[in-house]
Tab-separated table of C-alpha atoms in Angstrom:
chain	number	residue	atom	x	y	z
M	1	UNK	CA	0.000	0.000	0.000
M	2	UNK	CA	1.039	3.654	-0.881
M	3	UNK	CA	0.438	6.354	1.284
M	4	UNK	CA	-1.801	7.734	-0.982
M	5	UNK	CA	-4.058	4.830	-0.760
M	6	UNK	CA	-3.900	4.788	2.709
M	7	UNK	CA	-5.343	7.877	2.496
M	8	UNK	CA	-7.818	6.903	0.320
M	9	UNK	CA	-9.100	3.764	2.710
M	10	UNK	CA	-8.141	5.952	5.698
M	11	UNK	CA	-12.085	6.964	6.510
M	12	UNK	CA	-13.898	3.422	5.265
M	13	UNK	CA	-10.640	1.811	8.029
M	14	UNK	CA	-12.467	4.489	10.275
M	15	UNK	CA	-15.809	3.526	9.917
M	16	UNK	CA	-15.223	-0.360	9.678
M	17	UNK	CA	-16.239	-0.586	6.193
M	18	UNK	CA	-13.079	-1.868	4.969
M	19	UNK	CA	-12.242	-5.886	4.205
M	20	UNK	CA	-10.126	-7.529	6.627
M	21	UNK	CA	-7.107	-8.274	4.495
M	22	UNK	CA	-7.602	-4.211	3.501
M	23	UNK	CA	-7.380	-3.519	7.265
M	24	UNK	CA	-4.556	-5.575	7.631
M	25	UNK	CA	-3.092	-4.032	5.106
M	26	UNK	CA	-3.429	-0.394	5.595
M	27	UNK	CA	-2.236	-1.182	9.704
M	28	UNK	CA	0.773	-3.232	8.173
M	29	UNK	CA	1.912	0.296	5.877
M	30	UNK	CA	1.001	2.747	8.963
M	31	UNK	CA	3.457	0.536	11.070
M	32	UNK	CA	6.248	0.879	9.041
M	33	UNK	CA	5.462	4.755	7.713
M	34	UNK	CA	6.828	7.724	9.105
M	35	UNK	CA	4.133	9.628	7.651
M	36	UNK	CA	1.106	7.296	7.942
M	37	UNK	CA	1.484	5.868	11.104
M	38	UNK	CA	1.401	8.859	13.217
M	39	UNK	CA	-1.946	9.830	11.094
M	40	UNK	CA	-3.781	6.269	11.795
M	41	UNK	CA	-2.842	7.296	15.468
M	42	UNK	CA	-4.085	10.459	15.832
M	43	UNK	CA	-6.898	9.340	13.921
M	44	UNK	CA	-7.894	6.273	16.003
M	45	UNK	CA	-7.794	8.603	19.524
M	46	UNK	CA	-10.674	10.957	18.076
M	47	UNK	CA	-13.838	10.220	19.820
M	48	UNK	CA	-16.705	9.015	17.203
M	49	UNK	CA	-19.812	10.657	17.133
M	50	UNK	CA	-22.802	8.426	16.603
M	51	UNK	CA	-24.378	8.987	13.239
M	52	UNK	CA	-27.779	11.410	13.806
M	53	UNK	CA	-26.112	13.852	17.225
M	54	UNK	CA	-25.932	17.438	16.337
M	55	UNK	CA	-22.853	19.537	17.198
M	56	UNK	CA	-23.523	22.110	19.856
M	57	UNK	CA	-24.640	25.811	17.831
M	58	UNK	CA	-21.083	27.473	19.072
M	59	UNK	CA	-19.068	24.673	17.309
M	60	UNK	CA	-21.565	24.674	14.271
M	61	UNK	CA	-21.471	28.873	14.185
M	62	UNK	CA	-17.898	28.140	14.245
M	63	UNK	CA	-17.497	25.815	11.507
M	64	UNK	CA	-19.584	27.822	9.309
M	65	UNK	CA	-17.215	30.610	9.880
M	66	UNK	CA	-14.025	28.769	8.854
M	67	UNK	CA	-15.840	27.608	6.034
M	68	UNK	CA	-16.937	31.014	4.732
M	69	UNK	CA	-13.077	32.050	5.363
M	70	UNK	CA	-11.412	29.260	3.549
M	71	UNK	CA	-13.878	29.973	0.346
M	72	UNK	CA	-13.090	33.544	0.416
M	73	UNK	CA	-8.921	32.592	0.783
M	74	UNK	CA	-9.844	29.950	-2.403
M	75	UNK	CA	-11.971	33.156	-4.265
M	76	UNK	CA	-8.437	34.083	-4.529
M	77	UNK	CA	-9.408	37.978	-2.645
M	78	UNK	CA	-5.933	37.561	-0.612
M	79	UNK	CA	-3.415	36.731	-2.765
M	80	UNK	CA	-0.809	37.096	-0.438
M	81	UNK	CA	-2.526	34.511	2.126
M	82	UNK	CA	-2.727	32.711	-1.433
M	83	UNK	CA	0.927	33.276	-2.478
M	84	UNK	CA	2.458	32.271	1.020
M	85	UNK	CA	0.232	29.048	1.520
M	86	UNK	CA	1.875	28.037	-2.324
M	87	UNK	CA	5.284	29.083	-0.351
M	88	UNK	CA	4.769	27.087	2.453
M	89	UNK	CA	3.812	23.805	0.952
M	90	UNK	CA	6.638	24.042	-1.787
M	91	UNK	CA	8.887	24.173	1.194
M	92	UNK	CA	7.247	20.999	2.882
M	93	UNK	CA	7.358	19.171	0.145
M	94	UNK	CA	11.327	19.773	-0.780
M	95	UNK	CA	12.058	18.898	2.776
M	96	UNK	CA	9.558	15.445	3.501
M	97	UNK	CA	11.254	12.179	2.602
M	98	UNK	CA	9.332	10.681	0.293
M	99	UNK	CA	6.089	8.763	1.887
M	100	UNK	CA	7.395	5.481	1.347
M	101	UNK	CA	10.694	5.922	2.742
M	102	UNK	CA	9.703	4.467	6.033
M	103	UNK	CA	9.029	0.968	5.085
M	104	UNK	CA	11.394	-1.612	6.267
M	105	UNK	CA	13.168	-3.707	3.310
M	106	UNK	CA	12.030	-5.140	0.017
M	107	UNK	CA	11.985	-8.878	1.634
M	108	UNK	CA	9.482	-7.506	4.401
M	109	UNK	CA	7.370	-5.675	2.287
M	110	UNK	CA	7.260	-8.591	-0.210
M	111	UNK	CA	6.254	-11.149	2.277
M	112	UNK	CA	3.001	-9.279	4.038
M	113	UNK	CA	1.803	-8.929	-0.010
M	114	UNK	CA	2.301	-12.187	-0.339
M	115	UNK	CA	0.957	-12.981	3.515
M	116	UNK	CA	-1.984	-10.678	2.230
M	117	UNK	CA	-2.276	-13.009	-0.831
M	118	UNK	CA	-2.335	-16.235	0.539
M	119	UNK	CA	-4.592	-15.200	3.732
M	120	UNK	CA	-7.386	-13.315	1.602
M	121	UNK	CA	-9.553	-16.871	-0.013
M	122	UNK	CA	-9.479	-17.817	3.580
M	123	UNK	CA	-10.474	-14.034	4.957
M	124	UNK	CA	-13.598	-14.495	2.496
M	125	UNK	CA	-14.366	-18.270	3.373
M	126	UNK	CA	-14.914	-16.561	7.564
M	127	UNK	CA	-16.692	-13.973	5.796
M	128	UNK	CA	-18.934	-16.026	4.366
M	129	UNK	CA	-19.282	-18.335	7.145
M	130	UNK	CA	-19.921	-15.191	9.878
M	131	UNK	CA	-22.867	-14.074	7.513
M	132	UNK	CA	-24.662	-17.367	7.698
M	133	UNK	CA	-24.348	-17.543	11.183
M	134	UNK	CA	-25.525	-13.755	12.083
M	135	UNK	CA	-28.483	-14.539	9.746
M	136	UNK	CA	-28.942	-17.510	11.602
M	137	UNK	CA	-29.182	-15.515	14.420
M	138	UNK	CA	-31.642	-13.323	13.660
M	139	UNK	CA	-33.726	-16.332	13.866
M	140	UNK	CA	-32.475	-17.944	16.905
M	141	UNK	CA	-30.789	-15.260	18.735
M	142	UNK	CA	-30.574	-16.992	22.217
M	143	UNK	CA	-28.949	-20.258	20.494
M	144	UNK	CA	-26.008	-20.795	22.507
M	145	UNK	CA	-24.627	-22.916	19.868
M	146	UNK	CA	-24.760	-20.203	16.837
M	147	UNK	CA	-23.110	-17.968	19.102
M	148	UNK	CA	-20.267	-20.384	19.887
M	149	UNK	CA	-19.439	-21.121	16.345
M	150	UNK	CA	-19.560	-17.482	15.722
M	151	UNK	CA	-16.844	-16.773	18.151
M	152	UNK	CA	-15.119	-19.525	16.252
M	153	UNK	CA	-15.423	-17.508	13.285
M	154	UNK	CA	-14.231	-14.462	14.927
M	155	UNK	CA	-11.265	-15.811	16.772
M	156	UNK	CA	-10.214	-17.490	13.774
M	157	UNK	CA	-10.261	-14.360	11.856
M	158	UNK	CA	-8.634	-12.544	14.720
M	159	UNK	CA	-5.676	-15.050	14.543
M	160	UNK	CA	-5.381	-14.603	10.827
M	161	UNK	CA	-5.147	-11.086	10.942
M	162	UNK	CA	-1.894	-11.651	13.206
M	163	UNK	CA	-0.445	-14.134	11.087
M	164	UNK	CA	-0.472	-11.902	8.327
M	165	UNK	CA	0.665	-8.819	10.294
M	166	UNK	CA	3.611	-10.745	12.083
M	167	UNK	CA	4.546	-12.067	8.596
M	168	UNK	CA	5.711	-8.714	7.590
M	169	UNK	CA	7.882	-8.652	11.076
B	1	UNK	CA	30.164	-31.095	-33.449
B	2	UNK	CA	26.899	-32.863	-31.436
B	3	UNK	CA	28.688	-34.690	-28.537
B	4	UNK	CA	31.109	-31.795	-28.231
B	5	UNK	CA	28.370	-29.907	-27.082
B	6	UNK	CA	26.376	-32.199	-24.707
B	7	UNK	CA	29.772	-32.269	-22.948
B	8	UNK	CA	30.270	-28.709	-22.675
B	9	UNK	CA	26.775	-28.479	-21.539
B	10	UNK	CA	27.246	-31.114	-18.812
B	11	UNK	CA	30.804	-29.538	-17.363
B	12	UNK	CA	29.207	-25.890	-17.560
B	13	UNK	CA	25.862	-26.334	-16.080
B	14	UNK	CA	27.037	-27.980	-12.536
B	15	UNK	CA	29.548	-25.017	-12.299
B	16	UNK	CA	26.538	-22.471	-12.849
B	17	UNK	CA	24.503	-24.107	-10.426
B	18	UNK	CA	27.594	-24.044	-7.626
B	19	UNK	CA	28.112	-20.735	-8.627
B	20	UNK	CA	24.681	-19.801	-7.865
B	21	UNK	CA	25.283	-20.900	-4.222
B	22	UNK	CA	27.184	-20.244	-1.276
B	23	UNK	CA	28.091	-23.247	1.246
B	24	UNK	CA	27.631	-22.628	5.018
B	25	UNK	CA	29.351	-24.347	7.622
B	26	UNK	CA	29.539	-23.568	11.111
B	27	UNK	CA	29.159	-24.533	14.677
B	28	UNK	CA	28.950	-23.318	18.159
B	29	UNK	CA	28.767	-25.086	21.719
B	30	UNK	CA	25.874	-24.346	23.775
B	31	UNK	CA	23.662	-25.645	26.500
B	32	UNK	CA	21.708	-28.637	26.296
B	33	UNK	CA	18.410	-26.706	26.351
B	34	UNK	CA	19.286	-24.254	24.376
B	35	UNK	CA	16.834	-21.771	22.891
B	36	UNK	CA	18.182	-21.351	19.437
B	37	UNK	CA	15.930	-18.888	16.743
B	38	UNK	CA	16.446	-19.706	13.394
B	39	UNK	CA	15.136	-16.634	10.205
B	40	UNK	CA	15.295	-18.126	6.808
B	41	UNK	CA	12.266	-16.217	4.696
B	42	UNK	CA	12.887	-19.035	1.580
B	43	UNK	CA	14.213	-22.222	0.867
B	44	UNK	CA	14.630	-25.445	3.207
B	45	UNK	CA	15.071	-25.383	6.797
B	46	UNK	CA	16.244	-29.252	8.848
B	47	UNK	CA	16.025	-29.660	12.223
B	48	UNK	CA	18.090	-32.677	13.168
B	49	UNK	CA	18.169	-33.452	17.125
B	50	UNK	CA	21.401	-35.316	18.048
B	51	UNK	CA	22.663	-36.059	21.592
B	52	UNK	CA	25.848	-33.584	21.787
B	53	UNK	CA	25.850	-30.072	23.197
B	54	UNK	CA	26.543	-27.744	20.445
B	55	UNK	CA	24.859	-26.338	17.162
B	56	UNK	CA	26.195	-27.681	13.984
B	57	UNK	CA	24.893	-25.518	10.657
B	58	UNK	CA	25.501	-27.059	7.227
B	59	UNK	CA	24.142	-26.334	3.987
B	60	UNK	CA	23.954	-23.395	0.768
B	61	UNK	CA	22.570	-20.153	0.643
B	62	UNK	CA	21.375	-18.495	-2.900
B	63	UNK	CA	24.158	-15.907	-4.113
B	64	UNK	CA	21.795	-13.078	-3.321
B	65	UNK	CA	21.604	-14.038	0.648
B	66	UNK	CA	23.692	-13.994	3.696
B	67	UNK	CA	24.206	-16.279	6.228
B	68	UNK	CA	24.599	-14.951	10.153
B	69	UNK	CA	24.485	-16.676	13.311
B	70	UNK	CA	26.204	-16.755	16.569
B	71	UNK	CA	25.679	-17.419	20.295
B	72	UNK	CA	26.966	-19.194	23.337
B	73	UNK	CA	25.144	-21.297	26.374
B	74	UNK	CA	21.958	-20.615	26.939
B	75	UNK	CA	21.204	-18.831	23.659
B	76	UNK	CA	21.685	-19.320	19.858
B	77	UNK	CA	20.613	-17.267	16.501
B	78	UNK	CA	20.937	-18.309	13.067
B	79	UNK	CA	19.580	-16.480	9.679
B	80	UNK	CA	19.681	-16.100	6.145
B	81	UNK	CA	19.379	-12.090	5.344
B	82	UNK	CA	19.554	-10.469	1.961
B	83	UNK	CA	22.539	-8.595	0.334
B	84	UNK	CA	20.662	-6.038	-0.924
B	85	UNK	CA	18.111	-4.939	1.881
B	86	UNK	CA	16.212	-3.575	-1.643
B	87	UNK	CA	16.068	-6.895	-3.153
B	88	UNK	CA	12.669	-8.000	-3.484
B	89	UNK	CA	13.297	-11.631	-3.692
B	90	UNK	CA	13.014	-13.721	-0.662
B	91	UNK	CA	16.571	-14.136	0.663
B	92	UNK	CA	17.041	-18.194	0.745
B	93	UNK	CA	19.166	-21.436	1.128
B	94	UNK	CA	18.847	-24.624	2.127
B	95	UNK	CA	20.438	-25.093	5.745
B	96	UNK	CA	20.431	-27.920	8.081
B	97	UNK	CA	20.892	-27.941	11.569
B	98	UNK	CA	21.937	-30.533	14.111
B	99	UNK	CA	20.999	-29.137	17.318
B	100	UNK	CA	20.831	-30.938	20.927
B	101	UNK	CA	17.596	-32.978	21.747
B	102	UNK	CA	16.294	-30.954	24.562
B	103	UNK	CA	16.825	-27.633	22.861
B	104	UNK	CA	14.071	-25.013	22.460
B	105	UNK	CA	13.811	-24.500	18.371
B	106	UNK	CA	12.029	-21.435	16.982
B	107	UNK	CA	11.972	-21.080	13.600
B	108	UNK	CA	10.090	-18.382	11.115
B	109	UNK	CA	10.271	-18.515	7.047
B	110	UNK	CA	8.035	-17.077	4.612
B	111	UNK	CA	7.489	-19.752	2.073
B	112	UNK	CA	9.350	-22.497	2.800
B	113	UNK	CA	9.923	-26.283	3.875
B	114	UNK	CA	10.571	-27.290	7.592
B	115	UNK	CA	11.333	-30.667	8.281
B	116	UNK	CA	11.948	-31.273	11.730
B	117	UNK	CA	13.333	-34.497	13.594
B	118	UNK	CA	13.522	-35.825	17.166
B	119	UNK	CA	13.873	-32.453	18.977
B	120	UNK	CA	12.081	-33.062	22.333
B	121	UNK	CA	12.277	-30.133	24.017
B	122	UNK	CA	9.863	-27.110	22.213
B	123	UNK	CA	9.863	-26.524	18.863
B	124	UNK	CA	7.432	-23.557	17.038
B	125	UNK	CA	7.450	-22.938	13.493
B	126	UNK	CA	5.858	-20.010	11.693
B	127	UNK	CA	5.733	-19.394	8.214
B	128	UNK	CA	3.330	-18.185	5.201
B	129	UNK	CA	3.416	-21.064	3.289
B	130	UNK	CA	5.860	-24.272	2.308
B	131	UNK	CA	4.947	-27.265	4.117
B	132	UNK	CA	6.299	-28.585	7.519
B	133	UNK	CA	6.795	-31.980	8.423
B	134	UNK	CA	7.292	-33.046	12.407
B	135	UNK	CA	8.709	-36.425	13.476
B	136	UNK	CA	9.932	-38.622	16.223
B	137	UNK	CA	9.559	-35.496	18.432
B	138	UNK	CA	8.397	-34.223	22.377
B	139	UNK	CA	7.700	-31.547	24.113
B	140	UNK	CA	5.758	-28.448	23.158
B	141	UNK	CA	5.218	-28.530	19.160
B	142	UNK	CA	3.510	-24.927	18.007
B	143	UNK	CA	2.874	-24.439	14.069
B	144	UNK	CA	1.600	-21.377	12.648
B	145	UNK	CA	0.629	-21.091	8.984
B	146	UNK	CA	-1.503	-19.763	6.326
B	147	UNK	CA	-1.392	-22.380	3.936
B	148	UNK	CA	1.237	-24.571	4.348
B	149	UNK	CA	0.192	-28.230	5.210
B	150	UNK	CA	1.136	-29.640	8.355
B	151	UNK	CA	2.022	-33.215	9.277
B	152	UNK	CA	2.887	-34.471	12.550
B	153	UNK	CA	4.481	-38.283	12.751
B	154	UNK	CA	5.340	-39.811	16.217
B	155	UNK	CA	4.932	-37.147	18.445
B	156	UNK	CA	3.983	-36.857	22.507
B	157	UNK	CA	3.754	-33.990	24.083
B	158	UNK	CA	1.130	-30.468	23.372
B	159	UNK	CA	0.456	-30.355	20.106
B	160	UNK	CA	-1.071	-26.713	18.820
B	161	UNK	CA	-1.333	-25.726	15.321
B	162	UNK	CA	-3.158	-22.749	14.028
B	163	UNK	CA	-3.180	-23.092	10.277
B	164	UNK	CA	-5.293	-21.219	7.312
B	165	UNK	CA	-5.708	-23.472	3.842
B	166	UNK	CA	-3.247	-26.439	4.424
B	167	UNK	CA	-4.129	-29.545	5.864
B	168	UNK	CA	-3.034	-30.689	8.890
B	169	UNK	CA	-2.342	-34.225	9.674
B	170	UNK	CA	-1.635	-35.813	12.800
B	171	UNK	CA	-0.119	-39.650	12.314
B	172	UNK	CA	0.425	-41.288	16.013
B	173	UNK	CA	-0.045	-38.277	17.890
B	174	UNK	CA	0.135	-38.670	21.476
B	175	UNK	CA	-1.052	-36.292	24.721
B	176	UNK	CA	-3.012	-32.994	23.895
B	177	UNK	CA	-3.312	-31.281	20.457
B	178	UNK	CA	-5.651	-28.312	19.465
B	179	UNK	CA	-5.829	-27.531	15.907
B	180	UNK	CA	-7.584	-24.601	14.079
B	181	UNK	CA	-7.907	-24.281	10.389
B	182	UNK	CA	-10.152	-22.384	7.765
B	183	UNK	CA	-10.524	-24.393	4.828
B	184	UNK	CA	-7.492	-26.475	5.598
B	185	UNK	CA	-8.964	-30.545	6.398
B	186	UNK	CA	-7.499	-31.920	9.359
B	187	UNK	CA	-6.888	-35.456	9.710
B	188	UNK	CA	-5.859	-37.548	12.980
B	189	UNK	CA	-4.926	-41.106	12.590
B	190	UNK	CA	-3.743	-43.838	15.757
B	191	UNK	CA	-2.818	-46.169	16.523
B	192	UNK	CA	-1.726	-43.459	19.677
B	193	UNK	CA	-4.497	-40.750	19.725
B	194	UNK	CA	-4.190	-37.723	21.555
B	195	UNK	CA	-6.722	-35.546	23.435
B	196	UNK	CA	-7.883	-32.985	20.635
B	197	UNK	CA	-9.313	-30.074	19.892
B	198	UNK	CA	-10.012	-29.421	16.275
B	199	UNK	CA	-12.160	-26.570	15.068
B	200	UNK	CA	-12.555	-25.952	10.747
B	201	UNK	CA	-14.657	-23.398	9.253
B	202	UNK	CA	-14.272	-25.483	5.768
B	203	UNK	CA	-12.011	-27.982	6.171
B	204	UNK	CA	-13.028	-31.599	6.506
B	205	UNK	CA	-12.273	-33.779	9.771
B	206	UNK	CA	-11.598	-37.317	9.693
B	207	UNK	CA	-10.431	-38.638	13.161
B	208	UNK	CA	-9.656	-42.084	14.039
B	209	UNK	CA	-12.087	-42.305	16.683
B	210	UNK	CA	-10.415	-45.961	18.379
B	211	UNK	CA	-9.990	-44.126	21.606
B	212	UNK	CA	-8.663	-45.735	24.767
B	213	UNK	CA	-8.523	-45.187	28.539
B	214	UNK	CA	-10.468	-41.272	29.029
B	215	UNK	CA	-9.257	-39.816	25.757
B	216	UNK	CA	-11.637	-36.424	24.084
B	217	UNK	CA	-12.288	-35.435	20.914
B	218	UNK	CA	-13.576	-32.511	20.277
B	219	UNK	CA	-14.320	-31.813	16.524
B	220	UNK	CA	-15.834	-28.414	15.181
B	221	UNK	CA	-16.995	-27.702	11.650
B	222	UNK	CA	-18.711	-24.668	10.424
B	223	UNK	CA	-19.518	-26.687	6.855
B	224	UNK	CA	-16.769	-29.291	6.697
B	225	UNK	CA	-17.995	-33.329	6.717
B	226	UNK	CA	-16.675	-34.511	9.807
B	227	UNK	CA	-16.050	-38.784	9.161
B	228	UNK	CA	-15.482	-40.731	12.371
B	229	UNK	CA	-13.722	-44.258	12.086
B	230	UNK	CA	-14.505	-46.234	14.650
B	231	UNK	CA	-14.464	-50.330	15.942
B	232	UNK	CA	-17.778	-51.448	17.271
B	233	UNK	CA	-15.702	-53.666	19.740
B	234	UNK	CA	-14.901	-50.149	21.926
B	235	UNK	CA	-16.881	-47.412	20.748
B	236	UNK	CA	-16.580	-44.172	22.759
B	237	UNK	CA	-18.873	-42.582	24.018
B	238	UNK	CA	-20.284	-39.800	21.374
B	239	UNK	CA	-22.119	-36.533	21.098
B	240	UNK	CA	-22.855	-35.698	17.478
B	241	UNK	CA	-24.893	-32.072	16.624
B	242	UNK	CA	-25.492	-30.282	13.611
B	243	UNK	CA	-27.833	-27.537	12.768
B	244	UNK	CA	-28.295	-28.078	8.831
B	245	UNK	CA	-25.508	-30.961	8.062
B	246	UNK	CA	-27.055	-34.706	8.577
B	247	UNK	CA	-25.728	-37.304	11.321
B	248	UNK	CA	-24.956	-40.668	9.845
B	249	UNK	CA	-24.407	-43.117	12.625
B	250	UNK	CA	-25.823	-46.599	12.622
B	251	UNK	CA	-24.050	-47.578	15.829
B	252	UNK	CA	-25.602	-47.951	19.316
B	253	UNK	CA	-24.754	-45.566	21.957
B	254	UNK	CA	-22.059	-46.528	23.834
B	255	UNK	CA	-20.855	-45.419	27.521
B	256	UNK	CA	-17.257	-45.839	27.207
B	257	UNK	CA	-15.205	-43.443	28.796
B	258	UNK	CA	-13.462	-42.390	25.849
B	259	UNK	CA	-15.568	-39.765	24.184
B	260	UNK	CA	-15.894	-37.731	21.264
B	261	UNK	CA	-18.101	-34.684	20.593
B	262	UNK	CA	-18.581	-33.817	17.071
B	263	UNK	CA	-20.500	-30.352	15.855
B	264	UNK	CA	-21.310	-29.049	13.163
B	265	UNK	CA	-23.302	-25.786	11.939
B	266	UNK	CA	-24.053	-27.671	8.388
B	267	UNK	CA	-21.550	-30.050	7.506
B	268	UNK	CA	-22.551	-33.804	7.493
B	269	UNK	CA	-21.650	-36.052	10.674
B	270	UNK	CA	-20.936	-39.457	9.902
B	271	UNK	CA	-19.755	-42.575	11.807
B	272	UNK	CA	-17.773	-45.533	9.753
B	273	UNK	CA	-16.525	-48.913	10.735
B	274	UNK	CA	-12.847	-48.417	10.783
B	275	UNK	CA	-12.417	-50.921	7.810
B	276	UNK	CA	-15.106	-49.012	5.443
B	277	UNK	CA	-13.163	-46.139	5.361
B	278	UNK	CA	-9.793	-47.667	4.921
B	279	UNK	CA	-11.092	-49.024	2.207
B	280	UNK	CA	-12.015	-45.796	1.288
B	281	UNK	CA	-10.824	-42.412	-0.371
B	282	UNK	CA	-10.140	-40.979	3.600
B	283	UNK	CA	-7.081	-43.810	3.468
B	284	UNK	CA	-6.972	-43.641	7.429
């Protein structure tokens, strides 16, 4: 993965849309980035707010307000703002090591694709499995039984996901 | 003009192939229970247990890979690294090593073949894929792999494997074994039998179920046909549930003390003579 797909997949890792192997994989680059890992951090200790809750009116006025002051910067009224922004990031960018610099070696990063690789038919075959069983459920949700086989499912998945990660180790 | 060269061909091609290699040779003394780590990400890694105190490393390593290792008493590492830390290619070789019985093996490849023989203290393996093979040995035996198959020959002690799409086989297993799989099958053949754990999401089991004394088996499928072989003479004791699969078992119930549990959320659950399915494609 490239740090520009990780921020790509950065929001679905957030929200737990992402496939398994995808989540293994995006973790697996943010371990071994300078740039990424320090993000996934930081972006892991924000609090989530449930879907549906309102932000309090100050934040909200507030918001608005940066909004309404970015779009007037991107109008293009203050150039100088404009002109020093440009500045800025040209500066940044001459001076970051490239965002792939921080993985380990070739060898590592070739064994967690091909950890990725081999693990993913068996990633879908839990997948598969977990969705019978929580549709199951729905029908019998007190059947001790369904539930134990779904833990199966999960701890199997669970232990997968650290085979593949300590692969890359 | 012909012969001339098929012989040049023949003296050239042997060369290449030495040239392509570098031999290893080295060896250390160290304690009799030793914990030695071994890193090889490709190629062929022997474990050979042999009754002296000290590590002796033969073998090749590709022309692209470097050999390390070092240690003293208590402690012992060994490793194949590449050249170029850019390389993409798996660093290999092909190493043996003779290390003392009791010694404490750990050993981690990527895609690679572990064969392992008569080491009776602990030995754990981890790797992507390959295969590993297990004999004559004791102790603590711990596999991890994604889909490398697994088979165990001879061995006493605690058996745990965690494995993905390879099968797992246990030959003459003896004391306590757990064993997790996906789609791997697992299969557990006697004449010793240990207490076992086995859970598949997809895999088929087929256990020989001729259980003596108090032995469990405890057999998990999600959809995997679990096929019990068993001798109407002593027939343990057995529990067999499924949700959607179907229970084939023509046997009375038996209260033996030996016992096996077998569920299943929709695989089938069936119970065979021993000689049926010898005779059959499960070859127990």
């Amino acid at each position: 993965m490239t740090c520009h797909q990780f921020d790509a997949a950065l929001s679905a890792y957030l929200t737990g849309t992402l496939a398994e192997s995808e989540n293994v994989e995006l973790e697996l680059h943010a371990s071994s980035c300078d740039r990424c890992g320090p993000l996934l951090s930081a972006a892991t200790a924000l609090p989530m707010v449930p879907p549906g809750v309102a932000p309090p009116p100050a934040l909200r006025a507030k918001a608005l307000t940066a909004v309404r002051r970015i779009r007037w910067i991107r109008r293009g009224r203050v150039w100088g703002a404009g002109i020093a922004i440009a500045a800025a990031a040209v500066l940044v960018l001459s001076t970051t090591p490239a965002p792939d610099s921080g993985v380990p070696s070739a060898p590592g990063k070739t064994s967690s694709v091909l950890a990725i690789d081999r693990a993913q038919p068996e990633f879908d075959a839990l997948d598969r499995a977990a969705r019978e069983l929580e549709s199951a459920l729905l029908e019998a949700p007190d059947d001790p039984a369904l539930r134990g086989f779904l833990a199966t499912v999960n701890e199997r998945r669970a232990a997968l996901s650290r085979q593949v990660k300590d692969a890359a180790t | 003009m012909n012969r001339c060269l098929w012989i040049l061909l023949l003296v050239v091609a042997p060369v290449s192939t030495v040239v392509a290699q570098r031999k290893v040779a080295a060896g250390i003394g160290v304690a009799s229970d030793v914990a030695i780590r071994v890193w090889a990400p490709s190629g062929v890694v022997r474990l050979i247990a042999w009754d002296r105190d000290s590590v002796a490393v033969s073998g090749t390593v590709d022309k692209r890979a470097n050999f390390f290792g070092g240690g003293a008493g208590s402690h012992a590492k060994f490793g194949i690294e590449a050249s170029n830390p850019k390389d993409p290619v798996l660093p290999g070789g092909e190493l043996t090593f003779r290390v003392p019985r009791a010694s404490r093996v750990w050993v981690k490849m990527i895609s690679g073949q572990i064969d392992a023989t008569g080491v009776t203290g602990e030995v754990e393996l981890y790797l992507v894929g390959g295969s590993v093979n297990v004999r004559n040995a004791a102790g603590v035996i711990s596999v991890e792999s994604i889909d490398a198959p697994v088979i165990l020959e001879g061995v006493v002690g605690a058996v745990r494997i965690r494995g993905g799409k390879g099968d797992v086989t246990l030959r003459d297993v003896s004391g306590t074994a757990t064993v997790a799989t996906v789609s791997g099958g697992v299969t557990i053949v006697g004449p010793r039998l240990p207490d076992a754990r086995i859970e598949t999401i997809g895999g088929a089991i087929i256990a020989d179920a001729r259980l003596t004394g108090s032995t469990v088996l405890d057999l998990q499928t999600h959809s995997g046909a679990i096929t019990l072989s068993v001798n109407p003479a002593m027939m343990p004791a057995l529990e067999l549930l499924t949700r959607g699969g179907k229970v084939l078992n023509e046997f009375k119930p038996s209260k033996g003390t030996a016992r096996v549990v077998a569920r299943s959320f929709k695989g089938d659950i069936s119970v065979r003579p021993t000689a049926d399915i010898k005779g059959g494609k499960s070859n127990l």
